[in-house]
Amino acid sequence: MKRAASDVISATKGAKIIMLDIEGTTTSISFVKEELFPYVRREVESYLQDTWDDPQTQQDVKDLIEQIDKDVENGVQGMAACPGADAPRSEVISALVSGVHAMMDADRKVGPLKALQGHMWRRAYADGTVKGHVYEDVLDALKEWKGEGKDIVIYSSGSVEAQKLLFVSDTPASDYIDIIKTSFKTLSNIIATAFHITKSRKLDSRNHLNYKRFSAWRNVTLTLNDTPKGRFLRLYFSHHFDTGVGAKVEAQSYKNILKELKCDLKDVVFLTDLPKEAWAAKEAGMEVVLSVREGTAPLSTEDLATFPQVTSFSQLLDRPSSPRKKKTSTEKQAEASQK
């Protein structure tokens, strides 16, 4: 039995918390595969050479060596032992580069690799070598969910730092100026409102509107909606989770997140493009919606029958979708399953 399209809207409407994957959900797979990952492969050697004496890099190196030594001990394919502490720096860097490449070739999700990638991407975003990508339809959904008082969280295999970098990297400088102006204006209203409420000790008709504004600002809604392009996306998210809570294909990881958020299963809906993650979240008791974007893998008959699917976040908002580009075969497959 295939899931009806109405299931998609009801899943998010009843949720208090929207949890989002990144790759294939908020962000194109091609951006990750063709820009972010190749940058690391291409630049890791020079990055280690340039930042070797930086304390953060030294910590990354220490963690990577421990991970590589552990992998070698466990017989992980493609991993070779690092030179000893007395070896020349060039030899250590060469071994680390080989280890990083081997981990990336195997699509490893280990913490030391993800930490190094996040630190490298920070430099890439800062100097303009890489510019983040977020689907246009995501912004409207974030605004609407935040306006409804929902919490929005991210759960991705990439490090928390990498997640945050992605969601601010394409913010124009002019947007930051407007954000600051709006924040100061709103903050002034909040101070006046808080003073009045504290002084009166009650919420009467005179300050009811101001209290609503106070609550809205608390949720960052006013600041975000007054931002010209709304591209300061990082402010929409209340929590970020990475593999520190566990692998995304393990049900226990989602239980760990629920414990961290202090919420019930019925309060959360998870959006991801990967069926393995969807099944793990479902096993933990979460409601799941599958994201079908360009480049996502075809879904099995069981996947289609079990999980509602969307090809755009606009389908989650219970209103007509805006015109969009020609659909891929995978997107057509998902839409056909809902008819």
Short mmCIF file of N, CA, C and O in Angstrom, two decimals, residues 35-45 47 100-101 104 113 116-118 120-121:
data_model
loop_
_atom_site.label_atom_id
_atom_site.label_comp_id
_atom_site.label_asym_id
_atom_site.label_seq_id
_atom_site.Cartn_x
_atom_site.Cartn_y
_atom_site.Cartn_z
N GLU A 35 31.87 19.65 -4.95
CA GLU A 35 32.57 20.83 -4.45
C GLU A 35 33.21 20.61 -3.09
O GLU A 35 34.42 20.77 -2.93
N LEU A 36 32.42 20.24 -2.10
CA LEU A 36 32.96 20.12 -0.74
C LEU A 36 34.01 19.01 -0.63
O LEU A 36 35.13 19.24 -0.16
N PHE A 37 33.64 17.80 -1.03
CA PHE A 37 34.57 16.68 -0.88
C PHE A 37 35.82 16.82 -1.76
O PHE A 37 36.94 16.59 -1.28
N PRO A 38 35.68 17.20 -3.03
CA PRO A 38 36.88 17.38 -3.84
C PRO A 38 37.81 18.46 -3.27
O PRO A 38 39.04 18.34 -3.41
N TYR A 39 37.25 19.49 -2.66
CA TYR A 39 38.09 20.52 -2.06
C TYR A 39 38.98 19.91 -0.99
O TYR A 39 40.19 20.20 -0.92
N VAL A 40 38.42 19.05 -0.14
CA VAL A 40 39.22 18.43 0.91
C VAL A 40 40.31 17.54 0.32
O VAL A 40 41.48 17.61 0.73
N ARG A 41 39.96 16.74 -0.65
CA ARG A 41 40.94 15.85 -1.27
C ARG A 41 42.08 16.66 -1.90
O ARG A 41 43.25 16.29 -1.80
N ARG A 42 41.70 17.75 -2.52
CA ARG A 42 42.68 18.56 -3.26
C ARG A 42 43.57 19.38 -2.33
O ARG A 42 44.76 19.57 -2.60
N GLU A 43 43.02 19.86 -1.24
CA GLU A 43 43.72 20.84 -0.42
C GLU A 43 44.25 20.32 0.92
O GLU A 43 44.89 21.06 1.65
N VAL A 44 43.96 19.07 1.26
CA VAL A 44 44.31 18.60 2.60
C VAL A 44 45.80 18.69 2.87
O VAL A 44 46.23 19.08 3.98
N GLU A 45 46.63 18.38 1.90
CA GLU A 45 48.08 18.42 2.13
C GLU A 45 48.55 19.85 2.41
O GLU A 45 49.27 20.10 3.38
N TYR A 47 46.75 22.35 3.37
CA TYR A 47 46.12 22.85 4.60
C TYR A 47 46.91 22.41 5.82
O TYR A 47 47.19 23.21 6.72
N VAL A 100 43.36 10.15 5.03
CA VAL A 100 42.15 10.93 4.77
C VAL A 100 41.51 10.50 3.45
O VAL A 100 40.29 10.31 3.36
N HIS A 101 42.34 10.32 2.42
CA HIS A 101 41.81 9.88 1.12
C HIS A 101 41.16 8.51 1.22
O HIS A 101 40.09 8.27 0.64
N MET A 104 37.80 8.81 2.91
CA MET A 104 36.82 9.42 2.03
C MET A 104 36.40 8.45 0.93
O MET A 104 35.23 8.41 0.54
N LEU A 113 37.82 12.61 10.93
CA LEU A 113 37.74 13.03 9.53
C LEU A 113 36.75 14.19 9.38
O LEU A 113 37.04 15.19 8.73
N LEU A 116 38.19 17.48 10.75
CA LEU A 116 39.16 18.10 9.84
C LEU A 116 38.45 18.73 8.66
O LEU A 116 38.76 19.86 8.25
N GLN A 117 37.49 18.02 8.07
CA GLN A 117 36.75 18.57 6.94
C GLN A 117 36.07 19.89 7.31
O GLN A 117 36.12 20.85 6.55
N GLY A 118 35.44 19.92 8.48
CA GLY A 118 34.77 21.14 8.91
C GLY A 118 35.73 22.30 9.05
O GLY A 118 35.42 23.43 8.64
N MET A 120 38.59 22.67 7.47
CA MET A 120 39.04 23.05 6.13
C MET A 120 37.97 23.85 5.40
O MET A 120 38.26 24.83 4.71
N TRP A 121 36.73 23.43 5.53
CA TRP A 121 35.64 24.16 4.85
C TRP A 121 35.47 25.55 5.42
O TRP A 121 35.05 26.47 4.71
#
